[in-house]
Amino acid sequence: MKNEIDSKTLLLVYEHIQLHGELVDEGKMLNGVTAFSDFDGYTVYLKTNGAQLRFGFHNTYHLDYEKEDQKLVFMDAIHRIKDLALNEQSQT
């Protein structure tokens, strides 16, 4: 899993969800991905149904999931939101 997603992508996706997501109990949600941070903002989380990514100090992350298909759904959702964010940036 290490280095499958670069830190720039994770931060881009997190920020896009924070700007465009719907407010939910845990944070903001967009296209099935919930984004939230810990109380001090040093660790951010991206979560889908069945998978959760924790991104923190030194640009390290850990992705928790039980089944491979949960990981694939998570990765697909992250890449779709990344594409949305990049498309929006190119239009400005």
PDB file of N, CA and C in Angstrom:
ATOM      1  N   MET A   1       0.824  -1.197   0.000  1.00  0.00           N
ATOM      2  CA  MET A   1       0.000   0.000   0.000  1.00  0.00           C
ATOM      3  C   MET A   1       0.860   1.249   0.000  1.00  0.00           C
ATOM      4  N   LYS A   2       2.052   1.148   0.547  1.00  0.00           N
ATOM      5  CA  LYS A   2       2.893   2.326   0.699  1.00  0.00           C
ATOM      6  C   LYS A   2       3.097   3.027  -0.638  1.00  0.00           C
ATOM      7  N   ASN A   3       2.873   4.341  -0.628  1.00  0.00           N
ATOM      8  CA  ASN A   3       3.109   5.218  -1.771  1.00  0.00           C
ATOM      9  C   ASN A   3       2.172   4.984  -2.959  1.00  0.00           C
ATOM     10  N   GLU A   4       1.034   4.343  -2.739  1.00  0.00           N
ATOM     11  CA  GLU A   4       0.061   4.215  -3.823  1.00  0.00           C
ATOM     12  C   GLU A   4      -0.617   5.544  -4.112  1.00  0.00           C
ATOM     13  N   ILE A   5      -0.689   6.399  -3.094  1.00  0.00           N
ATOM     14  CA  ILE A   5      -1.302   7.716  -3.242  1.00  0.00           C
ATOM     15  C   ILE A   5      -0.292   8.736  -2.741  1.00  0.00           C
ATOM     16  N   ASP A   6      -0.045   9.769  -3.532  1.00  0.00           N
ATOM     17  CA  ASP A   6       0.906  10.771  -3.066  1.00  0.00           C
ATOM     18  C   ASP A   6       0.214  11.766  -2.138  1.00  0.00           C
ATOM     19  N   SER A   7       1.009  12.403  -1.295  1.00  0.00           N
ATOM     20  CA  SER A   7       0.470  13.323  -0.292  1.00  0.00           C
ATOM     21  C   SER A   7      -0.246  14.508  -0.929  1.00  0.00           C
ATOM     22  N   LYS A   8       0.222  14.946  -2.066  1.00  0.00           N
ATOM     23  CA  LYS A   8      -0.419  16.061  -2.768  1.00  0.00           C
ATOM     24  C   LYS A   8      -1.863  15.705  -3.148  1.00  0.00           C
ATOM     25  N   THR A   9      -2.067  14.487  -3.620  1.00  0.00           N
ATOM     26  CA  THR A   9      -3.411  14.024  -3.964  1.00  0.00           C
ATOM     27  C   THR A   9      -4.305  13.984  -2.737  1.00  0.00           C
ATOM     28  N   LEU A  10      -3.799  13.433  -1.643  1.00  0.00           N
ATOM     29  CA  LEU A  10      -4.601  13.337  -0.424  1.00  0.00           C
ATOM     30  C   LEU A  10      -5.031  14.707   0.069  1.00  0.00           C
ATOM     31  N   LEU A  11      -4.114  15.656   0.071  1.00  0.00           N
ATOM     32  CA  LEU A  11      -4.454  17.002   0.540  1.00  0.00           C
ATOM     33  C   LEU A  11      -5.402  17.709  -0.420  1.00  0.00           C
ATOM     34  N   LEU A  12      -5.225  17.496  -1.708  1.00  0.00           N
ATOM     35  CA  LEU A  12      -6.130  18.075  -2.705  1.00  0.00           C
ATOM     36  C   LEU A  12      -7.551  17.542  -2.515  1.00  0.00           C
ATOM     37  N   VAL A  13      -7.674  16.240  -2.340  1.00  0.00           N
ATOM     38  CA  VAL A  13      -8.979  15.611  -2.144  1.00  0.00           C
ATOM     39  C   VAL A  13      -9.607  16.089  -0.836  1.00  0.00           C
ATOM     40  N   TYR A  14      -8.830  16.120   0.231  1.00  0.00           N
ATOM     41  CA  TYR A  14      -9.339  16.588   1.525  1.00  0.00           C
ATOM     42  C   TYR A  14      -9.882  18.012   1.403  1.00  0.00           C
ATOM     43  N   GLU A  15      -9.110  18.891   0.809  1.00  0.00           N
ATOM     44  CA  GLU A  15      -9.518  20.291   0.671  1.00  0.00           C
ATOM     45  C   GLU A  15     -10.761  20.426  -0.213  1.00  0.00           C
ATOM     46  N   HIS A  16     -10.822  19.665  -1.286  1.00  0.00           N
ATOM     47  CA  HIS A  16     -11.985  19.730  -2.179  1.00  0.00           C
ATOM     48  C   HIS A  16     -13.255  19.287  -1.441  1.00  0.00           C
ATOM     49  N   ILE A  17     -13.147  18.247  -0.649  1.00  0.00           N
ATOM     50  CA  ILE A  17     -14.303  17.792   0.131  1.00  0.00           C
ATOM     51  C   ILE A  17     -14.693  18.847   1.157  1.00  0.00           C
ATOM     52  N   GLN A  18     -13.709  19.470   1.804  1.00  0.00           N
ATOM     53  CA  GLN A  18     -14.016  20.506   2.789  1.00  0.00           C
ATOM     54  C   GLN A  18     -14.733  21.689   2.142  1.00  0.00           C
ATOM     55  N   LEU A  19     -14.370  22.022   0.928  1.00  0.00           N
ATOM     56  CA  LEU A  19     -14.984  23.161   0.236  1.00  0.00           C
ATOM     57  C   LEU A  19     -16.355  22.838  -0.351  1.00  0.00           C
ATOM     58  N   HIS A  20     -16.530  21.620  -0.857  1.00  0.00           N
ATOM     59  CA  HIS A  20     -17.726  21.296  -1.630  1.00  0.00           C
ATOM     60  C   HIS A  20     -18.606  20.212  -1.016  1.00  0.00           C
ATOM     61  N   GLY A  21     -18.160  19.626   0.075  1.00  0.00           N
ATOM     62  CA  GLY A  21     -18.911  18.528   0.670  1.00  0.00           C
ATOM     63  C   GLY A  21     -20.102  18.977   1.491  1.00  0.00           C
ATOM     64  N   GLU A  22     -20.954  18.020   1.749  1.00  0.00           N
ATOM     65  CA  GLU A  22     -22.139  18.226   2.584  1.00  0.00           C
ATOM     66  C   GLU A  22     -21.754  17.971   4.042  1.00  0.00           C
ATOM     67  N   LEU A  23     -22.200  18.833   4.932  1.00  0.00           N
ATOM     68  CA  LEU A  23     -21.915  18.693   6.354  1.00  0.00           C
ATOM     69  C   LEU A  23     -22.594  17.435   6.901  1.00  0.00           C
ATOM     70  N   VAL A  24     -21.803  16.578   7.540  1.00  0.00           N
ATOM     71  CA  VAL A  24     -22.308  15.372   8.203  1.00  0.00           C
ATOM     72  C   VAL A  24     -21.737  15.353   9.617  1.00  0.00           C
ATOM     73  N   ASP A  25     -22.163  14.386  10.420  1.00  0.00           N
ATOM     74  CA  ASP A  25     -21.731  14.335  11.819  1.00  0.00           C
ATOM     75  C   ASP A  25     -20.214  14.334  11.988  1.00  0.00           C
ATOM     76  N   GLU A  26     -19.507  13.581  11.162  1.00  0.00           N
ATOM     77  CA  GLU A  26     -18.057  13.451  11.320  1.00  0.00           C
ATOM     78  C   GLU A  26     -17.255  14.566  10.660  1.00  0.00           C
ATOM     79  N   GLY A  27     -17.814  15.229   9.677  1.00  0.00           N
ATOM     80  CA  GLY A  27     -17.077  16.256   8.940  1.00  0.00           C
ATOM     81  C   GLY A  27     -17.851  16.684   7.718  1.00  0.00           C
ATOM     82  N   LYS A  28     -17.224  16.523   6.555  1.00  0.00           N
ATOM     83  CA  LYS A  28     -17.874  16.839   5.280  1.00  0.00           C
ATOM     84  C   LYS A  28     -17.813  15.599   4.400  1.00  0.00           C
ATOM     85  N   MET A  29     -18.880  15.397   3.600  1.00  0.00           N
ATOM     86  CA  MET A  29     -18.936  14.234   2.714  1.00  0.00           C
ATOM     87  C   MET A  29     -19.198  14.672   1.281  1.00  0.00           C
ATOM     88  N   LEU A  30     -18.468  14.059   0.359  1.00  0.00           N
ATOM     89  CA  LEU A  30     -18.647  14.300  -1.067  1.00  0.00           C
ATOM     90  C   LEU A  30     -18.443  12.982  -1.803  1.00  0.00           C
ATOM     91  N   ASN A  31     -19.399  12.623  -2.636  1.00  0.00           N
ATOM     92  CA  ASN A  31     -19.302  11.407  -3.462  1.00  0.00           C
ATOM     93  C   ASN A  31     -18.930  10.169  -2.651  1.00  0.00           C
ATOM     94  N   GLY A  32     -19.495  10.046  -1.460  1.00  0.00           N
ATOM     95  CA  GLY A  32     -19.272   8.863  -0.637  1.00  0.00           C
ATOM     96  C   GLY A  32     -18.013   8.877   0.200  1.00  0.00           C
ATOM     97  N   VAL A  33     -17.241   9.962   0.157  1.00  0.00           N
ATOM     98  CA  VAL A  33     -16.021  10.071   0.956  1.00  0.00           C
ATOM     99  C   VAL A  33     -16.237  11.134   2.025  1.00  0.00           C
ATOM    100  N   THR A  34     -16.001  10.760   3.274  1.00  0.00           N
ATOM    101  CA  THR A  34     -16.089  11.694   4.389  1.00  0.00           C
ATOM    102  C   THR A  34     -14.683  12.154   4.743  1.00  0.00           C
ATOM    103  N   ALA A  35     -14.518  13.458   4.926  1.00  0.00           N
ATOM    104  CA  ALA A  35     -13.231  14.049   5.295  1.00  0.00           C
ATOM    105  C   ALA A  35     -13.385  14.763   6.631  1.00  0.00           C
ATOM    106  N   PHE A  36     -12.440  14.505   7.525  1.00  0.00           N
ATOM    107  CA  PHE A  36     -12.441  15.174   8.822  1.00  0.00           C
ATOM    108  C   PHE A  36     -11.022  15.174   9.372  1.00  0.00           C
ATOM    109  N   SER A  37     -10.799  15.930  10.441  1.00  0.00           N
ATOM    110  CA  SER A  37      -9.471  15.982  11.054  1.00  0.00           C
ATOM    111  C   SER A  37      -9.600  15.798  12.553  1.00  0.00           C
ATOM    112  N   ASP A  38      -8.449  15.552  13.204  1.00  0.00           N
ATOM    113  CA  ASP A  38      -8.470  15.491  14.656  1.00  0.00           C
ATOM    114  C   ASP A  38      -8.585  16.910  15.203  1.00  0.00           C
ATOM    115  N   PHE A  39      -8.622  17.049  16.509  1.00  0.00           N
ATOM    116  CA  PHE A  39      -8.899  18.344  17.116  1.00  0.00           C
ATOM    117  C   PHE A  39      -7.864  19.410  16.783  1.00  0.00           C
ATOM    118  N   ASP A  40      -6.624  19.040  16.568  1.00  0.00           N
ATOM    119  CA  ASP A  40      -5.590  20.040  16.288  1.00  0.00           C
ATOM    120  C   ASP A  40      -5.289  20.199  14.800  1.00  0.00           C
ATOM    121  N   GLY A  41      -5.912  19.389  13.960  1.00  0.00           N
ATOM    122  CA  GLY A  41      -5.742  19.507  12.520  1.00  0.00           C
ATOM    123  C   GLY A  41      -4.475  18.883  11.964  1.00  0.00           C
ATOM    124  N   TYR A  42      -3.680  18.240  12.810  1.00  0.00           N
ATOM    125  CA  TYR A  42      -2.438  17.638  12.326  1.00  0.00           C
ATOM    126  C   TYR A  42      -2.651  16.315  11.608  1.00  0.00           C
ATOM    127  N   THR A  43      -3.750  15.655  11.893  1.00  0.00           N
ATOM    128  CA  THR A  43      -4.062  14.396  11.235  1.00  0.00           C
ATOM    129  C   THR A  43      -5.401  14.550  10.535  1.00  0.00           C
ATOM    130  N   VAL A  44      -5.439  14.195   9.257  1.00  0.00           N
ATOM    131  CA  VAL A  44      -6.695  14.255   8.511  1.00  0.00           C
ATOM    132  C   VAL A  44      -7.098  12.830   8.132  1.00  0.00           C
ATOM    133  N   TYR A  45      -8.391  12.655   7.961  1.00  0.00           N
ATOM    134  CA  TYR A  45      -8.958  11.348   7.665  1.00  0.00           C
ATOM    135  C   TYR A  45      -9.828  11.437   6.423  1.00  0.00           C
ATOM    136  N   LEU A  46      -9.765  10.407   5.619  1.00  0.00           N
ATOM    137  CA  LEU A  46     -10.660  10.219   4.481  1.00  0.00           C
ATOM    138  C   LEU A  46     -11.276   8.842   4.666  1.00  0.00           C
ATOM    139  N   LYS A  47     -12.602   8.775   4.575  1.00  0.00           N
ATOM    140  CA  LYS A  47     -13.287   7.537   4.929  1.00  0.00           C
ATOM    141  C   LYS A  47     -14.412   7.236   3.945  1.00  0.00           C
ATOM    142  N   THR A  48     -14.477   5.980   3.534  1.00  0.00           N
ATOM    143  CA  THR A  48     -15.614   5.477   2.765  1.00  0.00           C
ATOM    144  C   THR A  48     -16.234   4.347   3.577  1.00  0.00           C
ATOM    145  N   ASN A  49     -17.288   3.779   3.054  1.00  0.00           N
ATOM    146  CA  ASN A  49     -17.907   2.652   3.735  1.00  0.00           C
ATOM    147  C   ASN A  49     -16.959   1.456   3.668  1.00  0.00           C
ATOM    148  N   GLY A  50     -16.283   1.162   4.764  1.00  0.00           N
ATOM    149  CA  GLY A  50     -15.397   0.002   4.812  1.00  0.00           C
ATOM    150  C   GLY A  50     -13.915   0.301   4.767  1.00  0.00           C
ATOM    151  N   ALA A  51     -13.528   1.539   4.510  1.00  0.00           N
ATOM    152  CA  ALA A  51     -12.103   1.879   4.471  1.00  0.00           C
ATOM    153  C   ALA A  51     -11.893   3.260   5.086  1.00  0.00           C
ATOM    154  N   GLN A  52     -10.763   3.416   5.770  1.00  0.00           N
ATOM    155  CA  GLN A  52     -10.421   4.717   6.341  1.00  0.00           C
ATOM    156  C   GLN A  52      -8.925   4.959   6.202  1.00  0.00           C
ATOM    157  N   LEU A  53      -8.588   6.149   5.717  1.00  0.00           N
ATOM    158  CA  LEU A  53      -7.199   6.548   5.562  1.00  0.00           C
ATOM    159  C   LEU A  53      -6.884   7.630   6.582  1.00  0.00           C
ATOM    160  N   ARG A  54      -5.764   7.455   7.274  1.00  0.00           N
ATOM    161  CA  ARG A  54      -5.264   8.430   8.244  1.00  0.00           C
ATOM    162  C   ARG A  54      -3.971   9.018   7.675  1.00  0.00           C
ATOM    163  N   PHE A  55      -3.933  10.341   7.534  1.00  0.00           N
ATOM    164  CA  PHE A  55      -2.784  11.031   6.941  1.00  0.00           C
ATOM    165  C   PHE A  55      -2.251  12.018   7.965  1.00  0.00           C
ATOM    166  N   GLY A  56      -0.953  11.924   8.276  1.00  0.00           N
ATOM    167  CA  GLY A  56      -0.416  12.764   9.336  1.00  0.00           C
ATOM    168  C   GLY A  56       0.988  13.257   9.086  1.00  0.00           C
ATOM    169  N   PHE A  57       1.706  13.382  10.194  1.00  0.00           N
ATOM    170  CA  PHE A  57       3.059  13.934  10.189  1.00  0.00           C
ATOM    171  C   PHE A  57       3.951  13.275   9.143  1.00  0.00           C
ATOM    172  N   HIS A  58       4.867  14.056   8.629  1.00  0.00           N
ATOM    173  CA  HIS A  58       5.877  13.583   7.679  1.00  0.00           C
ATOM    174  C   HIS A  58       5.257  12.951   6.431  1.00  0.00           C
ATOM    175  N   ASN A  59       4.055  13.411   6.079  1.00  0.00           N
ATOM    176  CA  ASN A  59       3.366  12.921   4.880  1.00  0.00           C
ATOM    177  C   ASN A  59       3.216  11.406   4.863  1.00  0.00           C
ATOM    178  N   THR A  60       2.943  10.829   6.018  1.00  0.00           N
ATOM    179  CA  THR A  60       2.720   9.390   6.096  1.00  0.00           C
ATOM    180  C   THR A  60       1.228   9.115   6.212  1.00  0.00           C
ATOM    181  N   TYR A  61       0.826   7.977   5.693  1.00  0.00           N
ATOM    182  CA  TYR A  61      -0.576   7.604   5.811  1.00  0.00           C
ATOM    183  C   TYR A  61      -0.709   6.106   6.037  1.00  0.00           C
ATOM    184  N   HIS A  62      -1.883   5.755   6.530  1.00  0.00           N
ATOM    185  CA  HIS A  62      -2.212   4.346   6.728  1.00  0.00           C
ATOM    186  C   HIS A  62      -3.656   4.138   6.297  1.00  0.00           C
ATOM    187  N   LEU A  63      -3.891   3.154   5.466  1.00  0.00           N
ATOM    188  CA  LEU A  63      -5.231   2.839   4.982  1.00  0.00           C
ATOM    189  C   LEU A  63      -5.698   1.540   5.622  1.00  0.00           C
ATOM    190  N   ASP A  64      -6.795   1.626   6.373  1.00  0.00           N
ATOM    191  CA  ASP A  64      -7.385   0.450   7.013  1.00  0.00           C
ATOM    192  C   ASP A  64      -8.590  -0.022   6.207  1.00  0.00           C
ATOM    193  N   TYR A  65      -8.663  -1.325   5.968  1.00  0.00           N
ATOM    194  CA  TYR A  65      -9.804  -1.942   5.291  1.00  0.00           C
ATOM    195  C   TYR A  65      -9.759  -3.430   5.589  1.00  0.00           C
ATOM    196  N   GLU A  66     -10.900  -4.078   5.465  1.00  0.00           N
ATOM    197  CA  GLU A  66     -10.962  -5.514   5.731  1.00  0.00           C
ATOM    198  C   GLU A  66     -10.860  -6.345   4.463  1.00  0.00           C
ATOM    199  N   LYS A  67     -11.454  -5.852   3.388  1.00  0.00           N
ATOM    200  CA  LYS A  67     -11.483  -6.612   2.138  1.00  0.00           C
ATOM    201  C   LYS A  67     -10.873  -5.785   1.015  1.00  0.00           C
ATOM    202  N   GLU A  68     -10.258  -6.469   0.088  1.00  0.00           N
ATOM    203  CA  GLU A  68      -9.604  -5.800  -1.039  1.00  0.00           C
ATOM    204  C   GLU A  68     -10.575  -4.924  -1.829  1.00  0.00           C
ATOM    205  N   ASP A  69     -11.821  -5.364  -1.976  1.00  0.00           N
ATOM    206  CA  ASP A  69     -12.773  -4.556  -2.739  1.00  0.00           C
ATOM    207  C   ASP A  69     -13.084  -3.234  -2.034  1.00  0.00           C
ATOM    208  N   GLN A  70     -12.988  -3.181  -0.708  1.00  0.00           N
ATOM    209  CA  GLN A  70     -13.182  -1.926   0.024  1.00  0.00           C
ATOM    210  C   GLN A  70     -12.056  -0.945  -0.305  1.00  0.00           C
ATOM    211  N   LYS A  71     -10.861  -1.476  -0.427  1.00  0.00           N
ATOM    212  CA  LYS A  71      -9.723  -0.645  -0.817  1.00  0.00           C
ATOM    213  C   LYS A  71      -9.924  -0.114  -2.237  1.00  0.00           C
ATOM    214  N   LEU A  72     -10.365  -0.969  -3.137  1.00  0.00           N
ATOM    215  CA  LEU A  72     -10.562  -0.551  -4.525  1.00  0.00           C
ATOM    216  C   LEU A  72     -11.635   0.522  -4.645  1.00  0.00           C
ATOM    217  N   VAL A  73     -12.726   0.371  -3.896  1.00  0.00           N
ATOM    218  CA  VAL A  73     -13.785   1.386  -3.896  1.00  0.00           C
ATOM    219  C   VAL A  73     -13.232   2.704  -3.359  1.00  0.00           C
ATOM    220  N   PHE A  74     -12.457   2.640  -2.287  1.00  0.00           N
ATOM    221  CA  PHE A  74     -11.849   3.838  -1.707  1.00  0.00           C
ATOM    222  C   PHE A  74     -10.941   4.525  -2.726  1.00  0.00           C
ATOM    223  N   MET A  75     -10.052   3.765  -3.331  1.00  0.00           N
ATOM    224  CA  MET A  75      -9.101   4.338  -4.288  1.00  0.00           C
ATOM    225  C   MET A  75      -9.830   4.968  -5.475  1.00  0.00           C
ATOM    226  N   ASP A  76     -10.861   4.307  -5.966  1.00  0.00           N
ATOM    227  CA  ASP A  76     -11.643   4.847  -7.077  1.00  0.00           C
ATOM    228  C   ASP A  76     -12.296   6.173  -6.682  1.00  0.00           C
ATOM    229  N   ALA A  77     -12.870   6.219  -5.489  1.00  0.00           N
ATOM    230  CA  ALA A  77     -13.526   7.449  -5.020  1.00  0.00           C
ATOM    231  C   ALA A  77     -12.521   8.588  -4.874  1.00  0.00           C
ATOM    232  N   ILE A  78     -11.347   8.292  -4.349  1.00  0.00           N
ATOM    233  CA  ILE A  78     -10.305   9.316  -4.186  1.00  0.00           C
ATOM    234  C   ILE A  78      -9.897   9.863  -5.554  1.00  0.00           C
ATOM    235  N   HIS A  79      -9.703   8.987  -6.513  1.00  0.00           N
ATOM    236  CA  HIS A  79      -9.282   9.440  -7.842  1.00  0.00           C
ATOM    237  C   HIS A  79     -10.380  10.222  -8.564  1.00  0.00           C
ATOM    238  N   ARG A  80     -11.642   9.853  -8.347  1.00  0.00           N
ATOM    239  CA  ARG A  80     -12.734  10.623  -8.949  1.00  0.00           C
ATOM    240  C   ARG A  80     -12.788  12.039  -8.372  1.00  0.00           C
ATOM    241  N   ILE A  81     -12.621  12.165  -7.059  1.00  0.00           N
ATOM    242  CA  ILE A  81     -12.642  13.499  -6.444  1.00  0.00           C
ATOM    243  C   ILE A  81     -11.412  14.294  -6.860  1.00  0.00           C
ATOM    244  N   LYS A  82     -10.280  13.629  -6.982  1.00  0.00           N
ATOM    245  CA  LYS A  82      -9.077  14.312  -7.473  1.00  0.00           C
ATOM    246  C   LYS A  82      -9.334  14.885  -8.866  1.00  0.00           C
ATOM    247  N   ASP A  83      -9.941  14.092  -9.741  1.00  0.00           N
ATOM    248  CA  ASP A  83     -10.248  14.565 -11.091  1.00  0.00           C
ATOM    249  C   ASP A  83     -11.191  15.765 -11.061  1.00  0.00           C
ATOM    250  N   LEU A  84     -12.198  15.729 -10.185  1.00  0.00           N
ATOM    251  CA  LEU A  84     -13.106  16.873 -10.036  1.00  0.00           C
ATOM    252  C   LEU A  84     -12.344  18.127  -9.616  1.00  0.00           C
ATOM    253  N   ALA A  85     -11.468  17.967  -8.636  1.00  0.00           N
ATOM    254  CA  ALA A  85     -10.704  19.104  -8.121  1.00  0.00           C
ATOM    255  C   ALA A  85      -9.776  19.676  -9.189  1.00  0.00           C
ATOM    256  N   LEU A  86      -9.096  18.808  -9.912  1.00  0.00           N
ATOM    257  CA  LEU A  86      -8.184  19.277 -10.959  1.00  0.00           C
ATOM    258  C   LEU A  86      -8.950  19.940 -12.094  1.00  0.00           C
ATOM    259  N   ASN A  87     -10.104  19.396 -12.439  1.00  0.00           N
ATOM    260  CA  ASN A  87     -10.940  19.993 -13.471  1.00  0.00           C
ATOM    261  C   ASN A  87     -11.395  21.388 -13.048  1.00  0.00           C
ATOM    262  N   GLU A  88     -11.792  21.522 -11.801  1.00  0.00           N
ATOM    263  CA  GLU A  88     -12.210  22.828 -11.289  1.00  0.00           C
ATOM    264  C   GLU A  88     -11.054  23.828 -11.329  1.00  0.00           C
ATOM    265  N   GLN A  89      -9.862  23.370 -10.942  1.00  0.00           N
ATOM    266  CA  GLN A  89      -8.689  24.251 -10.959  1.00  0.00           C
ATOM    267  C   GLN A  89      -8.366  24.714 -12.372  1.00  0.00           C
ATOM    268  N   SER A  90      -8.526  23.835 -13.346  1.00  0.00           N
ATOM    269  CA  SER A  90      -8.179  24.195 -14.723  1.00  0.00           C
ATOM    270  C   SER A  90      -9.173  25.184 -15.326  1.00  0.00           C
ATOM    271  N   GLN A  91     -10.358  25.278 -14.741  1.00  0.00           N
ATOM    272  CA  GLN A  91     -11.374  26.197 -15.247  1.00  0.00           C
ATOM    273  C   GLN A  91     -11.282  27.583 -14.620  1.00  0.00           C
ATOM    274  N   THR A  92     -10.413  27.737 -13.629  1.00  0.00           N
ATOM    275  CA  THR A  92     -10.287  29.054 -12.989  1.00  0.00           C
ATOM    276  C   THR A  92      -9.147  29.845 -13.558  1.00  0.00           C
TER     277      THR A  92
END
